[in-house]
Amino acid sequence: MGGDPLLSGFENLDDYGFETRAIRAGQPHDPRTGGVVTPIALSTTFAQDAVGQPKFGYEYARTGNPTRHAYEECLASLEGAQSGFAFASGLAAEDALLRLLGPGERILLGDDAYGGTFRLISQIHGAAGVHHTAIDLTEPETIRTAWTPETRMVWLETPTNPLLTVLDIERIVAITHDLGGTVVVDNTFATPYLQQPISLGANAVVHSATKYLGGHSDVVGGFVATSDDRIAEHLGFVQNAVGAVPGPFDCYLVLRGLKTLAVRMDRHCANTAAVVEALVNHPRVDRVLYPGLEDHPGHEVAVRQMRNFGGMVSFQLTGGREAAEKVAVSTEVFTLAESLGAVESLIEHPGVMTHASVAGSALEVPDDLIRISVGIESIEDLLADLDRALATA
Ligand code: PLP
């Protein structure tokens, strides 16, 4: 992990807390100026002392870039991983991991997942000969039933997008490792502040950095963290050989986002708890999906493996799809838009928007579902906005 004083500025980075590492890991003061902010290094090529001997280890910016390395070092440290690899988007990061699978091999994935992940697995890697089976991972024993000799990997999100299902990472890891497989956890909804899958045994953690890590709806990015040498070697190779890397400015934006991740997540969680309470008590709301609710089927697992329950909530209305569409277009503080995890509150209809690509599959979502990403605005404004919108349902 990032103990290199040249990178961190600290002798033993691991001895420092999450918030300190978010601000300092991988980010030494500028040795020439003392600047405390990691520069955006724009150079695409780097001087060499002799043929094949780069001065500081950098040759060409697809292979390695100082701003990207600072970001990779920082986020790997926050995930408790030995190494981290930044990609141009969450899907590019997922694609790099899925390239571990070859033709004829099989991946098991949970039956609730981001629609784009399912599209990537089924249509892109499916066309390259990779098979997939979507299973109910809330019953981890189904992994044994679904396992075939060519199965290599189990892929899960927790909490899931958009149904907020919680999966037991430790149990899934124990069963999958027993069968000789690899576990990948998409940690986008929880972030490393709330949940650290590597410490629960996962082989790799993947992120859409576009969401909470960037945190301000102004950068698309992806990330993989791992402490598995085989996976790290593969990712370094794919990062360079395929080249789906983020530019230096994008790396800078995510690195800046990481510095406030902890305080933003605390506020997201606090605002969400208040929103959930209002939704649960609202007569037009039929069902609220949120892991913090004691009657949520994954509540106990969430308490065990998460620090808090996050900023995402889905709900269904007594008035069905028509009511859901009315509410989704009636808010003012919550913006009707795709994406999630940033400072501003968003509302969407997953069936038509983010999850349209899973229509007709095992991952299809209810057509009366609304998903909200609760931002960090004044809670009074968020509650009043939802209350006004729900009156239209
Ligand atoms: N994983 C999850 C849980 C997501 O919600 C998303 C995007 O919404 C992705 C992965 C894909 O990330 P990106 O949009 O950055 O490619």
mmCIF file of C-alpha atoms and ligand atoms in Angstrom:
data_model
loop_
_atom_site.group_PDB
_atom_site.id
_atom_site.type_symbol
_atom_site.label_atom_id
_atom_site.label_comp_id
_atom_site.label_asym_id
_atom_site.label_seq_id
_atom_site.Cartn_x
_atom_site.Cartn_y
_atom_site.Cartn_z
ATOM 1 C CA MET A 1 0.000 0.000 0.000
ATOM 2 C CA GLY A 2 1.076 3.614 -0.444
ATOM 3 C CA GLY A 3 3.886 3.796 2.080
ATOM 4 C CA ASP A 4 6.382 5.313 -0.346
ATOM 5 C CA PRO A 5 7.368 8.683 1.190
ATOM 6 C CA LEU A 6 8.083 10.048 -2.279
ATOM 7 C CA LEU A 7 4.448 9.477 -3.173
ATOM 8 C CA SER A 8 2.657 10.204 0.074
ATOM 9 C CA GLY A 9 4.941 12.609 1.843
ATOM 10 C CA PHE A 10 4.459 10.375 4.920
ATOM 11 C CA GLU A 11 6.681 7.573 6.160
ATOM 12 C CA ASN A 12 3.894 5.186 7.142
ATOM 13 C CA LEU A 13 0.790 6.173 5.302
ATOM 14 C CA ASP A 14 -1.136 3.174 6.600
ATOM 15 C CA ASP A 15 -0.957 4.579 10.131
ATOM 16 C CA TYR A 16 -3.152 7.549 9.158
ATOM 17 C CA GLY A 17 -6.933 7.720 9.122
ATOM 18 C CA PHE A 18 -9.234 7.675 6.086
ATOM 19 C CA GLU A 19 -9.791 11.432 5.918
ATOM 20 C CA THR A 20 -6.061 12.189 6.251
ATOM 21 C CA ARG A 21 -5.146 9.719 3.525
ATOM 22 C CA ALA A 22 -7.897 11.156 1.285
ATOM 23 C CA ILE A 23 -6.100 14.500 1.463
ATOM 24 C CA ARG A 24 -2.470 13.358 1.508
ATOM 25 C CA ALA A 25 -2.014 9.854 0.035
ATOM 26 C CA GLY A 26 -0.117 10.016 -3.240
ATOM 27 C CA GLN A 27 0.027 13.815 -2.975
ATOM 28 C CA PRO A 28 3.437 15.062 -1.803
ATOM 29 C CA HIS A 29 4.026 18.804 -1.671
ATOM 30 C CA ASP A 30 5.607 20.047 -4.882
ATOM 31 C CA PRO A 31 9.386 19.632 -4.327
ATOM 32 C CA ARG A 32 10.182 22.816 -6.320
ATOM 33 C CA THR A 33 7.545 25.197 -4.950
ATOM 34 C CA GLY A 34 6.052 23.630 -1.834
ATOM 35 C CA GLY A 35 2.642 23.737 -3.532
ATOM 36 C CA VAL A 36 0.149 21.631 -1.581
ATOM 37 C CA VAL A 37 -1.997 20.726 -4.577
ATOM 38 C CA THR A 38 -0.945 17.972 -6.988
ATOM 39 C CA PRO A 39 -0.296 19.642 -10.353
ATOM 40 C CA ILE A 40 -2.196 18.722 -13.498
ATOM 41 C CA ALA A 41 0.673 17.203 -15.469
ATOM 42 C CA LEU A 42 -0.107 17.768 -19.131
ATOM 43 C CA SER A 43 3.093 16.440 -20.688
ATOM 44 C CA THR A 44 2.478 13.456 -22.954
ATOM 45 C CA THR A 45 6.150 12.487 -23.068
ATOM 46 C CA PHE A 46 9.060 12.601 -20.622
ATOM 47 C CA ALA A 47 12.794 13.180 -21.037
ATOM 48 C CA GLN A 48 15.145 10.217 -20.753
ATOM 49 C CA ASP A 49 18.735 10.246 -19.364
ATOM 50 C CA ALA A 50 19.857 7.562 -21.756
ATOM 51 C CA VAL A 51 18.119 5.351 -24.295
ATOM 52 C CA GLY A 52 15.341 3.503 -22.441
ATOM 53 C CA GLN A 53 16.165 5.243 -19.127
ATOM 54 C CA PRO A 54 13.437 7.693 -18.165
ATOM 55 C CA LYS A 55 14.525 10.299 -15.591
ATOM 56 C CA PHE A 56 11.640 9.721 -13.138
ATOM 57 C CA GLY A 57 10.037 6.491 -14.355
ATOM 58 C CA TYR A 58 7.668 8.209 -16.804
ATOM 59 C CA GLU A 59 7.966 7.606 -20.559
ATOM 60 C CA TYR A 60 4.649 8.246 -22.268
ATOM 61 C CA ALA A 61 1.397 9.488 -20.712
ATOM 62 C CA ARG A 62 -0.839 6.585 -21.755
ATOM 63 C CA THR A 63 1.463 4.289 -19.802
ATOM 64 C CA GLY A 64 1.883 6.578 -16.818
ATOM 65 C CA ASN A 65 1.057 10.142 -15.832
ATOM 66 C CA PRO A 66 1.976 11.853 -12.524
ATOM 67 C CA THR A 67 -1.522 13.227 -11.819
ATOM 68 C CA ARG A 68 -3.032 9.830 -12.584
ATOM 69 C CA HIS A 69 -0.523 8.129 -10.319
ATOM 70 C CA ALA A 70 -1.367 10.472 -7.451
ATOM 71 C CA TYR A 71 -5.054 9.652 -7.886
ATOM 72 C CA GLU A 72 -4.360 5.906 -8.200
ATOM 73 C CA GLU A 73 -2.196 5.910 -5.091
ATOM 74 C CA CYS A 74 -4.785 7.854 -3.097
ATOM 75 C CA LEU A 75 -7.846 5.797 -4.013
ATOM 76 C CA ALA A 76 -5.994 2.466 -3.657
ATOM 77 C CA SER A 77 -5.098 3.571 -0.130
ATOM 78 C CA LEU A 78 -8.736 4.472 0.642
ATOM 79 C CA GLU A 79 -9.905 1.071 -0.597
ATOM 80 C CA GLY A 80 -7.223 -0.644 1.521
ATOM 81 C CA ALA A 81 -5.764 -2.123 -1.675
ATOM 82 C CA GLN A 82 -2.194 -2.604 -2.823
ATOM 83 C CA SER A 83 -2.754 -0.992 -6.199
ATOM 84 C CA GLY A 84 -5.238 1.034 -8.188
ATOM 85 C CA PHE A 85 -5.860 1.652 -11.880
ATOM 86 C CA ALA A 86 -7.756 4.617 -13.286
ATOM 87 C CA PHE A 87 -9.853 4.353 -16.447
ATOM 88 C CA ALA A 88 -11.758 6.749 -18.674
ATOM 89 C CA SER A 89 -15.168 5.622 -17.332
ATOM 90 C CA GLY A 90 -16.707 3.096 -14.981
ATOM 91 C CA LEU A 91 -17.546 0.894 -17.949
ATOM 92 C CA ALA A 92 -13.960 1.083 -19.269
ATOM 93 C CA ALA A 93 -12.780 -0.069 -15.816
ATOM 94 C CA GLU A 94 -15.303 -2.919 -15.874
ATOM 95 C CA ASP A 95 -14.249 -3.855 -19.391
ATOM 96 C CA ALA A 96 -10.610 -4.119 -18.282
ATOM 97 C CA LEU A 97 -11.601 -6.554 -15.516
ATOM 98 C CA LEU A 98 -13.913 -8.566 -17.770
ATOM 99 C CA ARG A 99 -10.967 -9.107 -20.129
ATOM 100 C CA LEU A 100 -9.761 -11.601 -17.513
ATOM 101 C CA LEU A 101 -12.408 -13.902 -19.053
ATOM 102 C CA GLY A 102 -11.859 -15.806 -22.273
ATOM 103 C CA PRO A 103 -14.211 -17.425 -24.808
ATOM 104 C CA GLY A 104 -16.232 -20.296 -23.328
ATOM 105 C CA GLU A 105 -15.774 -19.054 -19.761
ATOM 106 C CA ARG A 106 -18.699 -17.989 -17.583
ATOM 107 C CA ILE A 107 -19.440 -15.130 -15.208
ATOM 108 C CA LEU A 108 -22.182 -15.131 -12.564
ATOM 109 C CA LEU A 109 -23.727 -11.771 -11.803
ATOM 110 C CA GLY A 110 -26.413 -10.594 -9.429
ATOM 111 C CA ASP A 111 -29.910 -10.213 -10.869
ATOM 112 C CA ASP A 112 -29.973 -6.519 -10.001
ATOM 113 C CA ALA A 113 -27.173 -4.424 -11.475
ATOM 114 C CA TYR A 114 -26.517 -1.229 -13.397
ATOM 115 C CA GLY A 115 -28.002 -1.670 -16.899
ATOM 116 C CA GLY A 116 -24.757 -0.684 -18.633
ATOM 117 C CA THR A 117 -22.852 -3.400 -16.762
ATOM 118 C CA PHE A 118 -25.335 -5.995 -17.967
ATOM 119 C CA ARG A 119 -25.130 -4.645 -21.529
ATOM 120 C CA LEU A 120 -21.314 -4.799 -21.436
ATOM 121 C CA ILE A 121 -21.306 -8.371 -20.122
ATOM 122 C CA SER A 122 -24.101 -9.711 -22.307
ATOM 123 C CA GLN A 123 -23.533 -7.850 -25.578
ATOM 124 C CA ILE A 124 -19.824 -6.979 -25.774
ATOM 125 C CA HIS A 125 -18.159 -9.812 -23.837
ATOM 126 C CA GLY A 126 -21.049 -12.125 -24.807
ATOM 127 C CA ALA A 127 -20.218 -11.509 -28.477
ATOM 128 C CA ALA A 128 -16.601 -12.422 -27.673
ATOM 129 C CA GLY A 129 -17.763 -15.819 -26.359
ATOM 130 C CA VAL A 130 -18.099 -15.116 -22.606
ATOM 131 C CA HIS A 131 -21.230 -16.683 -21.076
ATOM 132 C CA HIS A 132 -23.171 -15.165 -18.210
ATOM 133 C CA THR A 133 -25.852 -16.239 -15.749
ATOM 134 C CA ALA A 134 -27.806 -13.754 -13.614
ATOM 135 C CA ILE A 135 -28.600 -15.208 -10.190
ATOM 136 C CA ASP A 136 -30.149 -14.150 -6.886
ATOM 137 C CA LEU A 137 -27.051 -13.379 -4.839
ATOM 138 C CA THR A 138 -29.116 -12.610 -1.740
ATOM 139 C CA GLU A 139 -29.016 -16.422 -1.419
ATOM 140 C CA PRO A 140 -25.252 -16.958 -1.817
ATOM 141 C CA GLU A 141 -25.671 -20.755 -1.963
ATOM 142 C CA THR A 142 -27.145 -20.266 -5.474
ATOM 143 C CA ILE A 143 -23.534 -19.682 -6.558
ATOM 144 C CA ARG A 144 -22.851 -23.401 -5.959
ATOM 145 C CA THR A 145 -25.963 -24.426 -7.920
ATOM 146 C CA ALA A 146 -25.156 -22.135 -10.861
ATOM 147 C CA TRP A 147 -21.418 -22.961 -10.900
ATOM 148 C CA THR A 148 -20.139 -24.901 -13.914
ATOM 149 C CA PRO A 149 -16.574 -26.074 -14.660
ATOM 150 C CA GLU A 150 -16.063 -23.052 -16.936
ATOM 151 C CA THR A 151 -17.267 -20.467 -14.364
ATOM 152 C CA ARG A 152 -14.485 -18.095 -13.304
ATOM 153 C CA MET A 153 -15.973 -14.986 -11.741
ATOM 154 C CA VAL A 154 -18.793 -13.637 -9.565
ATOM 155 C CA TRP A 155 -19.701 -9.978 -10.110
ATOM 156 C CA LEU A 156 -21.796 -8.055 -7.640
ATOM 157 C CA GLU A 157 -22.941 -4.613 -6.655
ATOM 158 C CA THR A 158 -23.935 -3.848 -3.087
ATOM 159 C CA PRO A 159 -26.116 -1.932 -2.488
ATOM 160 C CA THR A 160 -27.444 -2.641 -5.965
ATOM 161 C CA ASN A 161 -28.566 -0.162 -8.581
ATOM 162 C CA PRO A 162 -31.528 0.525 -8.539
ATOM 163 C CA LEU A 163 -33.208 -1.851 -6.040
ATOM 164 C CA LEU A 164 -30.812 -1.162 -3.122
ATOM 165 C CA THR A 165 -30.449 -4.859 -2.398
ATOM 166 C CA VAL A 166 -27.633 -5.635 0.036
ATOM 167 C CA LEU A 167 -25.406 -8.632 -0.635
ATOM 168 C CA ASP A 168 -23.217 -10.374 1.933
ATOM 169 C CA ILE A 169 -19.712 -9.843 0.531
ATOM 170 C CA GLU A 170 -17.946 -12.142 3.025
ATOM 171 C CA ARG A 171 -20.281 -15.087 2.351
ATOM 172 C CA ILE A 172 -20.152 -14.636 -1.413
ATOM 173 C CA VAL A 173 -16.354 -14.478 -1.235
ATOM 174 C CA ALA A 174 -16.140 -17.615 0.940
ATOM 175 C CA ILE A 175 -18.284 -19.676 -1.451
ATOM 176 C CA THR A 176 -16.687 -18.343 -4.635
ATOM 177 C CA HIS A 177 -13.139 -18.838 -3.352
ATOM 178 C CA ASP A 178 -14.083 -22.353 -2.270
ATOM 179 C CA LEU A 179 -15.045 -23.000 -5.903
ATOM 180 C CA GLY A 180 -11.809 -21.436 -7.182
ATOM 181 C CA GLY A 181 -13.387 -18.238 -8.568
ATOM 182 C CA THR A 182 -12.696 -14.509 -8.424
ATOM 183 C CA VAL A 183 -15.030 -11.955 -6.797
ATOM 184 C CA VAL A 184 -15.462 -8.435 -8.163
ATOM 185 C CA VAL A 185 -17.463 -5.888 -6.156
ATOM 186 C CA ASP A 186 -18.843 -2.712 -7.715
ATOM 187 C CA ASN A 187 -18.502 -0.289 -4.785
ATOM 188 C CA THR A 188 -19.977 2.736 -6.583
ATOM 189 C CA PHE A 189 -23.039 3.161 -4.315
ATOM 190 C CA ALA A 190 -21.202 2.664 -1.017
ATOM 191 C CA THR A 191 -17.774 4.234 -1.745
ATOM 192 C CA PRO A 192 -14.701 3.185 0.279
ATOM 193 C CA TYR A 193 -15.827 5.505 3.070
ATOM 194 C CA LEU A 194 -18.853 3.313 3.800
ATOM 195 C CA GLN A 195 -17.612 -0.121 2.719
ATOM 196 C CA GLN A 196 -14.264 -1.741 1.928
ATOM 197 C CA PRO A 197 -14.760 -4.988 -0.005
ATOM 198 C CA ILE A 198 -11.023 -5.858 -0.200
ATOM 199 C CA SER A 199 -10.947 -6.193 3.598
ATOM 200 C CA LEU A 200 -13.904 -8.602 3.254
ATOM 201 C CA GLY A 201 -11.940 -10.773 0.818
ATOM 202 C CA ALA A 202 -12.997 -9.440 -2.607
ATOM 203 C CA ASN A 203 -10.349 -9.831 -5.314
ATOM 204 C CA ALA A 204 -11.098 -6.507 -6.970
ATOM 205 C CA VAL A 205 -13.248 -3.418 -6.414
ATOM 206 C CA VAL A 206 -14.583 -1.439 -9.345
ATOM 207 C CA HIS A 207 -16.014 2.092 -9.370
ATOM 208 C CA SER A 208 -17.808 4.520 -11.517
ATOM 209 C CA ALA A 209 -15.734 7.480 -10.297
ATOM 210 C CA THR A 210 -18.307 9.616 -12.133
ATOM 211 C CA LYS A 211 -20.499 9.292 -9.022
ATOM 212 C CA TYR A 212 -19.544 9.925 -5.366
ATOM 213 C CA LEU A 213 -15.759 9.865 -5.889
ATOM 214 C CA GLY A 214 -15.809 12.811 -8.299
ATOM 215 C CA GLY A 215 -18.897 13.991 -6.473
ATOM 216 C CA HIS A 216 -19.740 17.132 -8.490
ATOM 217 C CA SER A 217 -21.252 15.847 -11.778
ATOM 218 C CA ASP A 218 -18.329 17.222 -13.766
ATOM 219 C CA VAL A 219 -16.134 14.234 -14.612
ATOM 220 C CA VAL A 220 -16.615 10.751 -16.088
ATOM 221 C CA GLY A 221 -14.184 8.181 -14.714
ATOM 222 C CA GLY A 222 -13.654 4.609 -13.580
ATOM 223 C CA PHE A 223 -11.339 2.799 -11.212
ATOM 224 C CA VAL A 224 -10.246 -0.680 -10.143
ATOM 225 C CA ALA A 225 -8.480 -1.403 -6.842
ATOM 226 C CA THR A 226 -6.927 -4.767 -6.061
ATOM 227 C CA SER A 227 -4.403 -6.527 -3.840
ATOM 228 C CA ASP A 228 -4.272 -9.549 -6.163
ATOM 229 C CA ASP A 229 -0.960 -9.588 -8.084
ATOM 230 C CA ARG A 230 -2.400 -11.499 -11.054
ATOM 231 C CA ILE A 231 -5.243 -9.003 -11.474
ATOM 232 C CA ALA A 232 -2.923 -6.011 -10.957
ATOM 233 C CA GLU A 233 -0.592 -7.235 -13.678
ATOM 234 C CA HIS A 234 -3.525 -7.797 -16.032
ATOM 235 C CA LEU A 235 -4.955 -4.320 -15.348
ATOM 236 C CA GLY A 236 -1.650 -2.546 -15.875
ATOM 237 C CA PHE A 237 -1.274 -4.354 -19.171
ATOM 238 C CA VAL A 238 -4.830 -3.595 -20.363
ATOM 239 C CA GLN A 239 -4.610 0.035 -19.232
ATOM 240 C CA ASN A 240 -1.562 0.520 -21.438
ATOM 241 C CA ALA A 241 -2.441 -1.862 -24.279
ATOM 242 C CA VAL A 242 -6.053 -0.679 -24.750
ATOM 243 C CA GLY A 243 -5.515 2.893 -23.588
ATOM 244 C CA ALA A 244 -8.906 3.779 -22.061
ATOM 245 C CA VAL A 245 -7.171 6.103 -19.602
ATOM 246 C CA PRO A 246 -8.490 9.338 -18.093
ATOM 247 C CA GLY A 247 -6.801 12.605 -19.027
ATOM 248 C CA PRO A 248 -4.828 14.542 -16.395
ATOM 249 C CA PHE A 249 -7.563 17.105 -15.764
ATOM 250 C CA ASP A 250 -10.107 14.337 -15.142
ATOM 251 C CA CYS A 251 -7.658 12.681 -12.733
ATOM 252 C CA TYR A 252 -7.228 15.980 -10.920
ATOM 253 C CA LEU A 253 -11.009 16.407 -10.572
ATOM 254 C CA VAL A 254 -11.513 12.965 -9.027
ATOM 255 C CA LEU A 255 -8.490 13.456 -6.755
ATOM 256 C CA ARG A 256 -10.005 16.728 -5.590
ATOM 257 C CA GLY A 257 -13.352 14.995 -5.065
ATOM 258 C CA LEU A 258 -11.715 12.351 -2.859
ATOM 259 C CA LYS A 259 -10.529 15.010 -0.411
ATOM 260 C CA THR A 260 -14.116 15.777 0.631
ATOM 261 C CA LEU A 261 -15.563 12.285 0.156
ATOM 262 C CA ALA A 262 -15.937 11.592 3.882
ATOM 263 C CA VAL A 263 -17.707 14.848 4.754
ATOM 264 C CA ARG A 264 -19.913 14.632 1.678
ATOM 265 C CA MET A 265 -20.897 11.029 2.473
ATOM 266 C CA ASP A 266 -21.751 11.949 6.070
ATOM 267 C CA ARG A 267 -24.090 14.668 4.779
ATOM 268 C CA HIS A 268 -25.539 12.431 2.026
ATOM 269 C CA CYS A 269 -26.323 9.791 4.656
ATOM 270 C CA ALA A 270 -27.855 12.267 7.118
ATOM 271 C CA ASN A 271 -30.040 13.916 4.466
ATOM 272 C CA THR A 272 -31.093 10.521 3.131
ATOM 273 C CA ALA A 273 -32.141 9.255 6.560
ATOM 274 C CA ALA A 274 -34.483 12.270 6.850
ATOM 275 C CA VAL A 275 -35.845 11.798 3.317
ATOM 276 C CA VAL A 276 -36.457 8.101 3.975
ATOM 277 C CA GLU A 277 -38.372 8.871 7.137
ATOM 278 C CA ALA A 278 -40.607 11.285 5.226
ATOM 279 C CA LEU A 279 -41.194 8.779 2.419
ATOM 280 C CA VAL A 280 -42.010 5.908 4.775
ATOM 281 C CA ASN A 281 -44.654 8.057 6.476
ATOM 282 C CA HIS A 282 -46.179 9.433 3.260
ATOM 283 C CA PRO A 283 -49.647 8.044 2.385
ATOM 284 C CA ARG A 284 -48.936 7.971 -1.393
ATOM 285 C CA VAL A 285 -45.740 5.950 -0.984
ATOM 286 C CA ASP A 286 -46.239 2.203 -1.122
ATOM 287 C CA ARG A 287 -42.716 0.848 -0.557
ATOM 288 C CA VAL A 288 -39.335 2.381 0.259
ATOM 289 C CA LEU A 289 -36.134 0.518 -0.582
ATOM 290 C CA TYR A 290 -33.299 1.633 1.702
ATOM 291 C CA PRO A 291 -30.805 -0.569 3.592
ATOM 292 C CA GLY A 292 -31.048 1.656 6.673
ATOM 293 C CA LEU A 293 -34.663 0.581 7.277
ATOM 294 C CA GLU A 294 -34.877 -2.114 9.932
ATOM 295 C CA ASP A 295 -37.340 -4.139 7.870
ATOM 296 C CA HIS A 296 -35.089 -4.051 4.772
ATOM 297 C CA PRO A 297 -34.105 -7.699 4.084
ATOM 298 C CA GLY A 298 -30.414 -6.733 3.914
ATOM 299 C CA HIS A 299 -30.405 -4.464 6.965
ATOM 300 C CA GLU A 300 -28.392 -6.788 9.228
ATOM 301 C CA VAL A 301 -25.759 -7.423 6.571
ATOM 302 C CA ALA A 302 -25.583 -3.679 5.867
ATOM 303 C CA VAL A 303 -25.034 -2.954 9.562
ATOM 304 C CA ARG A 304 -22.207 -5.508 9.574
ATOM 305 C CA GLN A 305 -20.397 -4.500 6.393
ATOM 306 C CA MET A 306 -21.169 -0.785 5.991
ATOM 307 C CA ARG A 307 -20.385 2.264 8.105
ATOM 308 C CA ASN A 308 -23.682 3.915 7.129
ATOM 309 C CA PHE A 309 -26.415 3.286 4.553
ATOM 310 C CA GLY A 310 -25.616 5.715 1.753
ATOM 311 C CA GLY A 311 -27.383 8.381 -0.251
ATOM 312 C CA MET A 312 -29.495 6.336 -2.670
ATOM 313 C CA VAL A 313 -33.174 5.466 -2.180
ATOM 314 C CA SER A 314 -35.739 3.877 -4.460
ATOM 315 C CA PHE A 315 -39.474 3.869 -3.868
ATOM 316 C CA GLN A 316 -42.792 2.857 -5.361
ATOM 317 C CA LEU A 317 -46.073 4.748 -5.173
ATOM 318 C CA THR A 318 -49.585 3.507 -4.486
ATOM 319 C CA GLY A 319 -50.604 5.102 -7.808
ATOM 320 C CA GLY A 320 -48.267 2.923 -9.935
ATOM 321 C CA ARG A 321 -46.343 3.965 -13.048
ATOM 322 C CA GLU A 322 -48.497 6.974 -13.935
ATOM 323 C CA ALA A 323 -47.996 8.445 -10.458
ATOM 324 C CA ALA A 324 -44.256 7.701 -10.607
ATOM 325 C CA GLU A 325 -43.881 9.625 -13.866
ATOM 326 C CA LYS A 326 -45.837 12.579 -12.462
ATOM 327 C CA VAL A 327 -43.642 12.789 -9.362
ATOM 328 C CA ALA A 328 -40.447 12.465 -11.397
ATOM 329 C CA VAL A 329 -41.340 15.554 -13.449
ATOM 330 C CA SER A 330 -42.701 17.599 -10.555
ATOM 331 C CA THR A 331 -39.661 18.212 -8.362
ATOM 332 C CA GLU A 332 -37.616 21.401 -8.536
ATOM 333 C CA VAL A 333 -34.700 20.918 -6.163
ATOM 334 C CA PHE A 334 -34.340 17.280 -7.260
ATOM 335 C CA THR A 335 -33.387 17.494 -10.944
ATOM 336 C CA LEU A 336 -34.837 14.906 -13.325
ATOM 337 C CA ALA A 337 -31.640 13.415 -14.717
ATOM 338 C CA GLU A 338 -29.575 10.249 -14.986
ATOM 339 C CA SER A 339 -26.490 9.608 -12.823
ATOM 340 C CA LEU A 340 -26.100 9.888 -9.055
ATOM 341 C CA GLY A 341 -23.720 10.530 -6.216
ATOM 342 C CA ALA A 342 -23.034 14.229 -6.611
ATOM 343 C CA VAL A 343 -23.746 17.249 -4.429
ATOM 344 C CA GLU A 344 -27.038 18.007 -6.174
ATOM 345 C CA SER A 345 -30.136 15.846 -5.670
ATOM 346 C CA LEU A 346 -31.399 13.898 -8.672
ATOM 347 C CA ILE A 347 -34.574 11.954 -9.420
ATOM 348 C CA GLU A 348 -35.131 9.423 -12.190
ATOM 349 C CA HIS A 349 -37.297 6.614 -13.540
ATOM 350 C CA PRO A 350 -34.838 3.662 -13.930
ATOM 351 C CA GLY A 351 -37.125 1.554 -16.157
ATOM 352 C CA VAL A 352 -37.085 4.212 -18.898
ATOM 353 C CA MET A 353 -33.769 5.950 -18.124
ATOM 354 C CA THR A 354 -30.672 4.280 -16.583
ATOM 355 C CA HIS A 355 -31.944 0.704 -16.872
ATOM 356 C CA ALA A 356 -33.684 0.730 -20.269
ATOM 357 C CA SER A 357 -31.010 -1.705 -21.540
ATOM 358 C CA VAL A 358 -32.178 -4.477 -19.166
ATOM 359 C CA ALA A 359 -35.824 -4.457 -20.346
ATOM 360 C CA GLY A 360 -36.970 -8.027 -20.980
ATOM 361 C CA SER A 361 -33.996 -9.564 -19.109
ATOM 362 C CA ALA A 362 -33.737 -11.130 -15.651
ATOM 363 C CA LEU A 363 -32.618 -7.699 -14.474
ATOM 364 C CA GLU A 364 -35.750 -5.813 -15.561
ATOM 365 C CA VAL A 365 -36.856 -3.283 -12.924
ATOM 366 C CA PRO A 366 -40.455 -2.459 -11.854
ATOM 367 C CA ASP A 367 -41.988 0.206 -14.111
ATOM 368 C CA ASP A 368 -43.348 2.185 -11.149
ATOM 369 C CA LEU A 369 -39.959 2.546 -9.472
ATOM 370 C CA ILE A 370 -38.464 5.978 -8.746
ATOM 371 C CA ARG A 371 -34.800 6.295 -7.774
ATOM 372 C CA ILE A 372 -33.431 9.340 -6.012
ATOM 373 C CA SER A 373 -29.870 10.382 -5.308
ATOM 374 C CA VAL A 374 -30.073 12.584 -2.238
ATOM 375 C CA GLY A 375 -27.620 15.483 -2.424
ATOM 376 C CA ILE A 376 -26.147 17.717 0.248
ATOM 377 C CA GLU A 377 -28.544 20.685 -0.063
ATOM 378 C CA SER A 378 -30.561 22.048 2.906
ATOM 379 C CA ILE A 379 -32.697 19.181 4.139
ATOM 380 C CA GLU A 380 -35.749 21.463 4.617
ATOM 381 C CA ASP A 381 -35.679 22.283 0.883
ATOM 382 C CA LEU A 382 -35.378 18.625 -0.102
ATOM 383 C CA LEU A 383 -38.279 17.554 2.125
ATOM 384 C CA ALA A 384 -40.530 20.404 0.956
ATOM 385 C CA ASP A 385 -39.719 19.629 -2.697
ATOM 386 C CA LEU A 386 -40.570 15.949 -2.342
ATOM 387 C CA ASP A 387 -43.709 16.741 -0.414
ATOM 388 C CA ARG A 388 -44.925 19.087 -3.184
ATOM 389 C CA ALA A 389 -44.110 16.530 -5.894
ATOM 390 C CA LEU A 390 -45.778 13.643 -4.052
ATOM 391 C CA ALA A 391 -48.977 15.670 -3.835
ATOM 392 C CA THR A 392 -49.254 15.288 -7.647
ATOM 393 C CA ALA A 393 -49.207 11.474 -7.490
HETATM 394 N N1 PLP B 1 -21.534 0.885 -11.911
HETATM 395 C C1 PLP B 1 -22.626 1.494 -11.401
HETATM 396 C C2 PLP B 1 -23.225 0.972 -10.117
HETATM 397 C C3 PLP B 1 -23.180 2.594 -12.051
HETATM 398 O O1 PLP B 1 -24.277 3.185 -11.534
HETATM 399 C C4 PLP B 1 -22.602 3.056 -13.266
HETATM 400 C C5 PLP B 1 -23.159 4.215 -13.997
HETATM 401 O O2 PLP B 1 -24.236 4.681 -13.704
HETATM 402 C C6 PLP B 1 -21.474 2.380 -13.767
HETATM 403 C C7 PLP B 1 -20.961 1.314 -13.061
HETATM 404 C C8 PLP B 1 -20.832 2.813 -15.065
HETATM 405 O O3 PLP B 1 -20.026 3.912 -14.855
HETATM 406 P P1 PLP B 1 -19.739 5.082 -15.958
HETATM 407 O O4 PLP B 1 -21.058 5.711 -16.270
HETATM 408 O O5 PLP B 1 -18.781 5.967 -15.261
HETATM 409 O O6 PLP B 1 -19.152 4.390 -17.150
#
